[in-house]
PDB file of N, CA and C in Angstrom:
ATOM      1  N   UNK A   1    -238.591-286.893 111.294  1.00 60.00           N
ATOM      2  CA  UNK A   1    -239.058-288.195 111.765  1.00 60.00           C
ATOM      3  C   UNK A   1    -240.521-288.346 111.123  1.00 60.00           C
ATOM      4  N   UNK A   2    -240.747-289.279 110.248  1.00 63.00           N
ATOM      5  CA  UNK A   2    -241.972-289.376 109.844  1.00 63.00           C
ATOM      6  C   UNK A   2    -242.589-290.903 110.134  1.00 63.00           C
ATOM      7  N   UNK A   3    -243.819-290.887 110.618  1.00 66.00           N
ATOM      8  CA  UNK A   3    -244.578-292.230 111.137  1.00 66.00           C
ATOM      9  C   UNK A   3    -245.915-292.100 110.544  1.00 66.00           C
ATOM     10  N   UNK A   4    -246.557-293.213 110.194  1.00 71.00           N
ATOM     11  CA  UNK A   4    -247.629-293.414 109.523  1.00 71.00           C
ATOM     12  C   UNK A   4    -248.948-292.912 110.446  1.00 71.00           C
ATOM     13  N   UNK A   5    -249.127-291.516 110.169  1.00 74.00           N
ATOM     14  CA  UNK A   5    -250.117-291.024 111.046  1.00 74.00           C
ATOM     15  C   UNK A   5    -250.783-289.850 110.423  1.00 74.00           C
ATOM     16  N   UNK A   6    -252.013-289.296 110.674  1.00 77.00           N
ATOM     17  CA  UNK A   6    -252.222-287.804 109.984  1.00 77.00           C
ATOM     18  C   UNK A   6    -252.127-287.566 108.565  1.00 77.00           C
ATOM     19  N   UNK A   7    -251.385-286.324 108.191  1.00 83.00           N
ATOM     20  CA  UNK A   7    -250.865-285.975 107.078  1.00 83.00           C
ATOM     21  C   UNK A   7    -249.954-286.702 106.207  1.00 83.00           C
ATOM     22  N   UNK A   8    -249.143-287.693 106.946  1.00 80.00           N
ATOM     23  CA  UNK A   8    -248.148-288.494 106.586  1.00 80.00           C
ATOM     24  C   UNK A   8    -248.913-289.507 105.918  1.00 80.00           C
ATOM     25  N   UNK A   9    -249.981-290.045 106.279  1.00 76.00           N
ATOM     26  CA  UNK A   9    -250.672-291.113 105.569  1.00 76.00           C
ATOM     27  C   UNK A   9    -251.471-290.711 104.641  1.00 76.00           C
ATOM     28  N   UNK A  10    -252.047-289.438 104.681  1.00 82.00           N
ATOM     29  CA  UNK A  10    -252.827-288.797 103.394  1.00 82.00           C
ATOM     30  C   UNK A  10    -251.765-288.474 102.108  1.00 82.00           C
ATOM     31  N   UNK A  11    -250.456-288.124 102.526  1.00 85.00           N
ATOM     32  CA  UNK A  11    -249.753-287.782 101.513  1.00 85.00           C
ATOM     33  C   UNK A  11    -248.704-288.513 101.008  1.00 85.00           C
ATOM     34  N   UNK A  12    -248.372-289.319 101.973  1.00 84.00           N
ATOM     35  CA  UNK A  12    -247.225-290.362 101.814  1.00 84.00           C
ATOM     36  C   UNK A  12    -247.436-291.847 102.100  1.00 84.00           C
ATOM     37  N   UNK A  13    -248.641-292.145 102.045  1.00 81.00           N
ATOM     38  CA  UNK A  13    -249.258-293.350 102.463  1.00 81.00           C
ATOM     39  C   UNK A  13    -248.690-294.612 101.140  1.00 81.00           C
ATOM     40  N   UNK A  14    -248.580-294.031 100.146  1.00 85.00           N
ATOM     41  CA  UNK A  14    -247.578-295.214  99.246  1.00 85.00           C
ATOM     42  C   UNK A  14    -246.578-295.541  99.661  1.00 85.00           C
ATOM     43  N   UNK A  15    -245.895-294.932 100.513  1.00 85.00           N
ATOM     44  CA  UNK A  15    -244.466-295.249 100.808  1.00 85.00           C
ATOM     45  C   UNK A  15    -244.430-296.095 102.186  1.00 85.00           C
ATOM     46  N   UNK A  16    -245.640-296.379 102.831  1.00 81.00           N
ATOM     47  CA  UNK A  16    -245.579-297.301 104.029  1.00 81.00           C
ATOM     48  C   UNK A  16    -245.996-298.401 103.660  1.00 81.00           C
ATOM     49  N   UNK A  17    -245.551-299.438 104.434  1.00 80.00           N
ATOM     50  CA  UNK A  17    -245.823-300.986 104.164  1.00 80.00           C
ATOM     51  C   UNK A  17    -246.771-301.144 105.300  1.00 80.00           C
ATOM     52  N   UNK A  18    -248.263-301.176 104.964  1.00 76.00           N
ATOM     53  CA  UNK A  18    -249.364-301.504 105.988  1.00 76.00           C
ATOM     54  C   UNK A  18    -249.418-302.838 106.367  1.00 76.00           C
ATOM     55  N   UNK A  19    -248.398-303.716 105.874  1.00 80.00           N
ATOM     56  CA  UNK A  19    -248.525-305.012 106.833  1.00 80.00           C
ATOM     57  C   UNK A  19    -247.592-304.843 107.890  1.00 80.00           C
ATOM     58  N   UNK A  20    -246.666-303.955 108.207  1.00 78.00           N
ATOM     59  CA  UNK A  20    -245.912-303.726 109.042  1.00 78.00           C
ATOM     60  C   UNK A  20    -246.439-302.902 110.096  1.00 78.00           C
ATOM     61  N   UNK A  21    -246.287-303.024 111.476  1.00 74.00           N
ATOM     62  CA  UNK A  21    -246.964-302.213 112.670  1.00 74.00           C
ATOM     63  C   UNK A  21    -246.081-301.017 112.992  1.00 74.00           C
ATOM     64  N   UNK A  22    -246.462-299.929 112.604  1.00 71.00           N
ATOM     65  CA  UNK A  22    -245.740-298.612 112.869  1.00 71.00           C
ATOM     66  C   UNK A  22    -246.203-298.068 114.228  1.00 71.00           C
ATOM     67  N   UNK A  23    -245.362-297.657 115.067  1.00 72.00           N
ATOM     68  CA  UNK A  23    -245.667-297.037 116.158  1.00 72.00           C
ATOM     69  C   UNK A  23    -245.048-295.651 116.224  1.00 72.00           C
ATOM     70  N   UNK A  24    -245.848-294.649 116.614  1.00 70.00           N
ATOM     71  CA  UNK A  24    -245.322-293.224 116.819  1.00 70.00           C
ATOM     72  C   UNK A  24    -244.305-293.324 117.860  1.00 70.00           C
ATOM     73  N   UNK A  25    -243.259-292.517 117.665  1.00 66.00           N
ATOM     74  CA  UNK A  25    -242.125-292.357 118.652  1.00 66.00           C
ATOM     75  C   UNK A  25    -242.539-291.350 119.588  1.00 66.00           C
ATOM     76  N   UNK A  26    -243.690-290.719 119.484  1.00 65.00           N
ATOM     77  CA  UNK A  26    -244.240-289.940 120.386  1.00 65.00           C
ATOM     78  C   UNK A  26    -245.371-290.446 121.207  1.00 65.00           C
ATOM     79  N   UNK A  27    -245.865-291.682 121.136  1.00 71.00           N
ATOM     80  CA  UNK A  27    -246.934-292.343 121.702  1.00 71.00           C
ATOM     81  C   UNK A  27    -246.322-292.756 123.246  1.00 71.00           C
ATOM     82  N   UNK A  28    -246.981-292.325 124.194  1.00 70.00           N
ATOM     83  CA  UNK A  28    -246.680-292.725 125.782  1.00 70.00           C
ATOM     84  C   UNK A  28    -247.110-294.193 125.605  1.00 70.00           C
ATOM     85  N   UNK A  29    -246.160-294.554 126.429  1.00 72.00           N
ATOM     86  CA  UNK A  29    -246.388-295.976 127.337  1.00 72.00           C
ATOM     87  C   UNK A  29    -247.019-295.834 128.511  1.00 72.00           C
ATOM     88  N   UNK A  30    -248.097-296.207 128.837  1.00 67.00           N
ATOM     89  CA  UNK A  30    -248.680-295.761 130.188  1.00 67.00           C
ATOM     90  C   UNK A  30    -247.681-296.625 131.214  1.00 67.00           C
ATOM     91  N   UNK A  31    -246.909-297.791 131.131  1.00 70.00           N
ATOM     92  CA  UNK A  31    -246.432-298.399 132.238  1.00 70.00           C
ATOM     93  C   UNK A  31    -244.978-297.666 132.115  1.00 70.00           C
ATOM     94  N   UNK A  32    -244.589-296.962 131.474  1.00 72.00           N
ATOM     95  CA  UNK A  32    -243.383-296.232 131.618  1.00 72.00           C
ATOM     96  C   UNK A  32    -243.560-294.840 131.892  1.00 72.00           C
ATOM     97  N   UNK A  33    -243.603-294.390 133.152  1.00 68.00           N
ATOM     98  CA  UNK A  33    -243.861-292.985 133.358  1.00 68.00           C
ATOM     99  C   UNK A  33    -242.562-292.308 133.375  1.00 68.00           C
ATOM    100  N   UNK A  34    -242.301-291.353 132.509  1.00 72.00           N
ATOM    101  CA  UNK A  34    -241.203-290.619 132.543  1.00 72.00           C
ATOM    102  C   UNK A  34    -241.375-288.925 133.042  1.00 72.00           C
ATOM    103  N   UNK A  35    -242.583-288.677 133.111  1.00 75.00           N
ATOM    104  CA  UNK A  35    -242.850-287.318 133.485  1.00 75.00           C
ATOM    105  C   UNK A  35    -244.196-287.355 133.981  1.00 75.00           C
ATOM    106  N   UNK A  36    -244.570-286.662 134.968  1.00 80.00           N
ATOM    107  CA  UNK A  36    -246.147-286.262 135.421  1.00 80.00           C
ATOM    108  C   UNK A  36    -246.379-284.865 135.426  1.00 80.00           C
ATOM    109  N   UNK A  37    -247.416-284.564 135.477  1.00 84.00           N
ATOM    110  CA  UNK A  37    -248.165-283.236 135.488  1.00 84.00           C
ATOM    111  C   UNK A  37    -248.862-283.259 136.748  1.00 84.00           C
ATOM    112  N   UNK A  38    -248.633-282.302 137.617  1.00 91.00           N
ATOM    113  CA  UNK A  38    -249.376-282.172 138.880  1.00 91.00           C
ATOM    114  C   UNK A  38    -250.372-280.931 138.756  1.00 91.00           C
ATOM    115  N   UNK A  39    -251.573-280.927 138.706  1.00 92.00           N
ATOM    116  CA  UNK A  39    -252.721-279.827 138.756  1.00 92.00           C
ATOM    117  C   UNK A  39    -252.343-278.966 139.780  1.00 92.00           C
ATOM    118  N   UNK A  40    -252.842-277.810 139.844  1.00 92.00           N
ATOM    119  CA  UNK A  40    -252.690-276.725 140.868  1.00 92.00           C
ATOM    120  C   UNK A  40    -253.208-277.277 142.139  1.00 92.00           C
ATOM    121  N   UNK A  41    -254.299-278.084 142.221  1.00 94.00           N
ATOM    122  CA  UNK A  41    -255.004-278.569 143.144  1.00 94.00           C
ATOM    123  C   UNK A  41    -254.425-279.735 143.762  1.00 94.00           C
ATOM    124  N   UNK A  42    -253.231-280.187 143.105  1.00 93.00           N
ATOM    125  CA  UNK A  42    -252.521-281.367 143.683  1.00 93.00           C
ATOM    126  C   UNK A  42    -253.005-282.813 142.917  1.00 93.00           C
ATOM    127  N   UNK A  43    -253.760-282.717 142.067  1.00 94.00           N
ATOM    128  CA  UNK A  43    -254.366-284.100 141.429  1.00 94.00           C
ATOM    129  C   UNK A  43    -253.090-284.537 140.360  1.00 94.00           C
ATOM    130  N   UNK A  44    -252.976-285.804 140.516  1.00 90.00           N
ATOM    131  CA  UNK A  44    -251.807-286.462 139.878  1.00 90.00           C
ATOM    132  C   UNK A  44    -252.276-287.931 139.465  1.00 90.00           C
ATOM    133  N   UNK A  45    -252.343-288.641 138.472  1.00 86.00           N
ATOM    134  CA  UNK A  45    -252.460-289.945 138.310  1.00 86.00           C
ATOM    135  C   UNK A  45    -253.670-290.691 139.163  1.00 86.00           C
ATOM    136  N   UNK A  46    -254.772-289.836 138.943  1.00 86.00           N
ATOM    137  CA  UNK A  46    -255.891-290.493 139.546  1.00 86.00           C
ATOM    138  C   UNK A  46    -255.878-290.191 140.984  1.00 86.00           C
ATOM    139  N   UNK A  47    -255.115-289.388 141.742  1.00 92.00           N
ATOM    140  CA  UNK A  47    -255.038-289.376 143.030  1.00 92.00           C
ATOM    141  C   UNK A  47    -254.461-287.648 143.242  1.00 92.00           C
ATOM    142  N   UNK A  48    -254.186-287.414 144.780  1.00 95.00           N
ATOM    143  CA  UNK A  48    -253.947-286.041 144.872  1.00 95.00           C
ATOM    144  C   UNK A  48    -252.607-286.042 145.783  1.00 95.00           C
ATOM    145  N   UNK A  49    -251.718-285.409 145.646  1.00 94.00           N
ATOM    146  CA  UNK A  49    -250.402-285.441 146.420  1.00 94.00           C
ATOM    147  C   UNK A  49    -250.522-284.628 147.748  1.00 94.00           C
ATOM    148  N   UNK A  50    -251.685-283.834 147.867  1.00 95.00           N
ATOM    149  CA  UNK A  50    -251.837-283.373 149.221  1.00 95.00           C
ATOM    150  C   UNK A  50    -252.634-284.632 150.340  1.00 95.00           C
ATOM    151  N   UNK A  51    -253.058-285.444 149.588  1.00 95.00           N
ATOM    152  CA  UNK A  51    -253.857-286.552 150.351  1.00 95.00           C
ATOM    153  C   UNK A  51    -252.930-287.645 150.616  1.00 95.00           C
ATOM    154  N   UNK A  52    -252.199-288.009 149.519  1.00 95.00           N
ATOM    155  CA  UNK A  52    -251.260-289.211 149.434  1.00 95.00           C
ATOM    156  C   UNK A  52    -249.934-288.945 149.075  1.00 95.00           C
ATOM    157  N   UNK A  53    -249.030-289.787 149.716  1.00 94.00           N
ATOM    158  CA  UNK A  53    -247.642-289.476 149.138  1.00 94.00           C
ATOM    159  C   UNK A  53    -247.171-290.042 147.739  1.00 94.00           C
ATOM    160  N   UNK A  54    -246.619-289.054 147.136  1.00 91.00           N
ATOM    161  CA  UNK A  54    -246.294-289.501 145.634  1.00 91.00           C
ATOM    162  C   UNK A  54    -246.055-290.716 145.409  1.00 91.00           C
ATOM    163  N   UNK A  55    -244.888-291.452 146.291  1.00 90.00           N
ATOM    164  CA  UNK A  55    -244.662-292.707 145.976  1.00 90.00           C
ATOM    165  C   UNK A  55    -245.553-293.719 146.071  1.00 90.00           C
ATOM    166  N   UNK A  56    -246.695-293.452 147.043  1.00 93.00           N
ATOM    167  CA  UNK A  56    -247.882-294.428 147.219  1.00 93.00           C
ATOM    168  C   UNK A  56    -248.571-294.288 146.066  1.00 93.00           C
ATOM    169  N   UNK A  57    -248.648-293.151 145.331  1.00 91.00           N
ATOM    170  CA  UNK A  57    -249.494-292.784 144.132  1.00 91.00           C
ATOM    171  C   UNK A  57    -248.984-293.427 143.183  1.00 91.00           C
ATOM    172  N   UNK A  58    -247.588-293.590 143.028  1.00 86.00           N
ATOM    173  CA  UNK A  58    -246.992-294.436 141.858  1.00 86.00           C
ATOM    174  C   UNK A  58    -246.954-295.786 141.993  1.00 86.00           C
ATOM    175  N   UNK A  59    -247.199-296.269 143.227  1.00 87.00           N
ATOM    176  CA  UNK A  59    -247.195-297.919 143.608  1.00 87.00           C
ATOM    177  C   UNK A  59    -248.601-298.269 143.163  1.00 87.00           C
ATOM    178  N   UNK A  60    -249.671-297.563 143.349  1.00 87.00           N
ATOM    179  CA  UNK A  60    -251.151-297.983 143.059  1.00 87.00           C
ATOM    180  C   UNK A  60    -251.558-297.628 141.776  1.00 87.00           C
ATOM    181  N   UNK A  61    -250.956-296.679 141.089  1.00 82.00           N
ATOM    182  CA  UNK A  61    -251.353-296.249 139.689  1.00 82.00           C
ATOM    183  C   UNK A  61    -251.768-297.379 138.533  1.00 82.00           C
ATOM    184  N   UNK A  62    -252.549-297.472 138.067  1.00 73.00           N
ATOM    185  CA  UNK A  62    -253.050-298.634 137.171  1.00 73.00           C
ATOM    186  C   UNK A  62    -253.271-298.159 135.865  1.00 73.00           C
ATOM    187  N   UNK A  63    -252.536-298.063 134.973  1.00 68.00           N
ATOM    188  CA  UNK A  63    -252.673-297.270 133.815  1.00 68.00           C
ATOM    189  C   UNK A  63    -253.735-297.942 132.916  1.00 68.00           C
ATOM    190  N   UNK A  64    -254.207-299.314 132.946  1.00 65.00           N
ATOM    191  CA  UNK A  64    -255.103-299.900 132.370  1.00 65.00           C
ATOM    192  C   UNK A  64    -256.520-299.562 132.732  1.00 65.00           C
ATOM    193  N   UNK A  65    -256.892-298.910 133.991  1.00 58.00           N
ATOM    194  CA  UNK A  65    -258.019-298.637 134.149  1.00 58.00           C
ATOM    195  C   UNK A  65    -258.167-297.165 134.096  1.00 58.00           C
ATOM    196  N   UNK A  66    -259.280-296.899 133.143  1.00 56.00           N
ATOM    197  CA  UNK A  66    -259.569-295.362 133.000  1.00 56.00           C
ATOM    198  C   UNK A  66    -260.679-294.750 133.614  1.00 56.00           C
ATOM    199  N   UNK A  67    -260.523-293.771 134.123  1.00 53.00           N
ATOM    200  CA  UNK A  67    -261.763-293.234 134.979  1.00 53.00           C
ATOM    201  C   UNK A  67    -262.468-292.442 134.056  1.00 53.00           C
ATOM    202  N   UNK A  68    -263.823-292.406 134.236  1.00 48.00           N
ATOM    203  CA  UNK A  68    -264.863-291.534 133.394  1.00 48.00           C
ATOM    204  C   UNK A  68    -265.388-290.578 134.396  1.00 48.00           C
ATOM    205  N   UNK A  69    -265.555-289.458 133.717  1.00 42.00           N
ATOM    206  CA  UNK A  69    -266.191-288.420 134.585  1.00 42.00           C
ATOM    207  C   UNK A  69    -267.701-288.359 134.533  1.00 42.00           C
TER     208      UNK A  69
END
């Protein structure tokens, strides 16, 4: 599977139509959570499973607001 990114753009750029919007099949959609990663301390999706029920974390998760450290 080849999409217009990285070395594909560098070496195969002549084959892409840059008027067409290409999307990586591996790009994540923050509105469509298909997997989560829980850190050893319980952190997940800007919350913590030791403090908040996982279903409540899902309900309040807002992918458009990014936290800065």
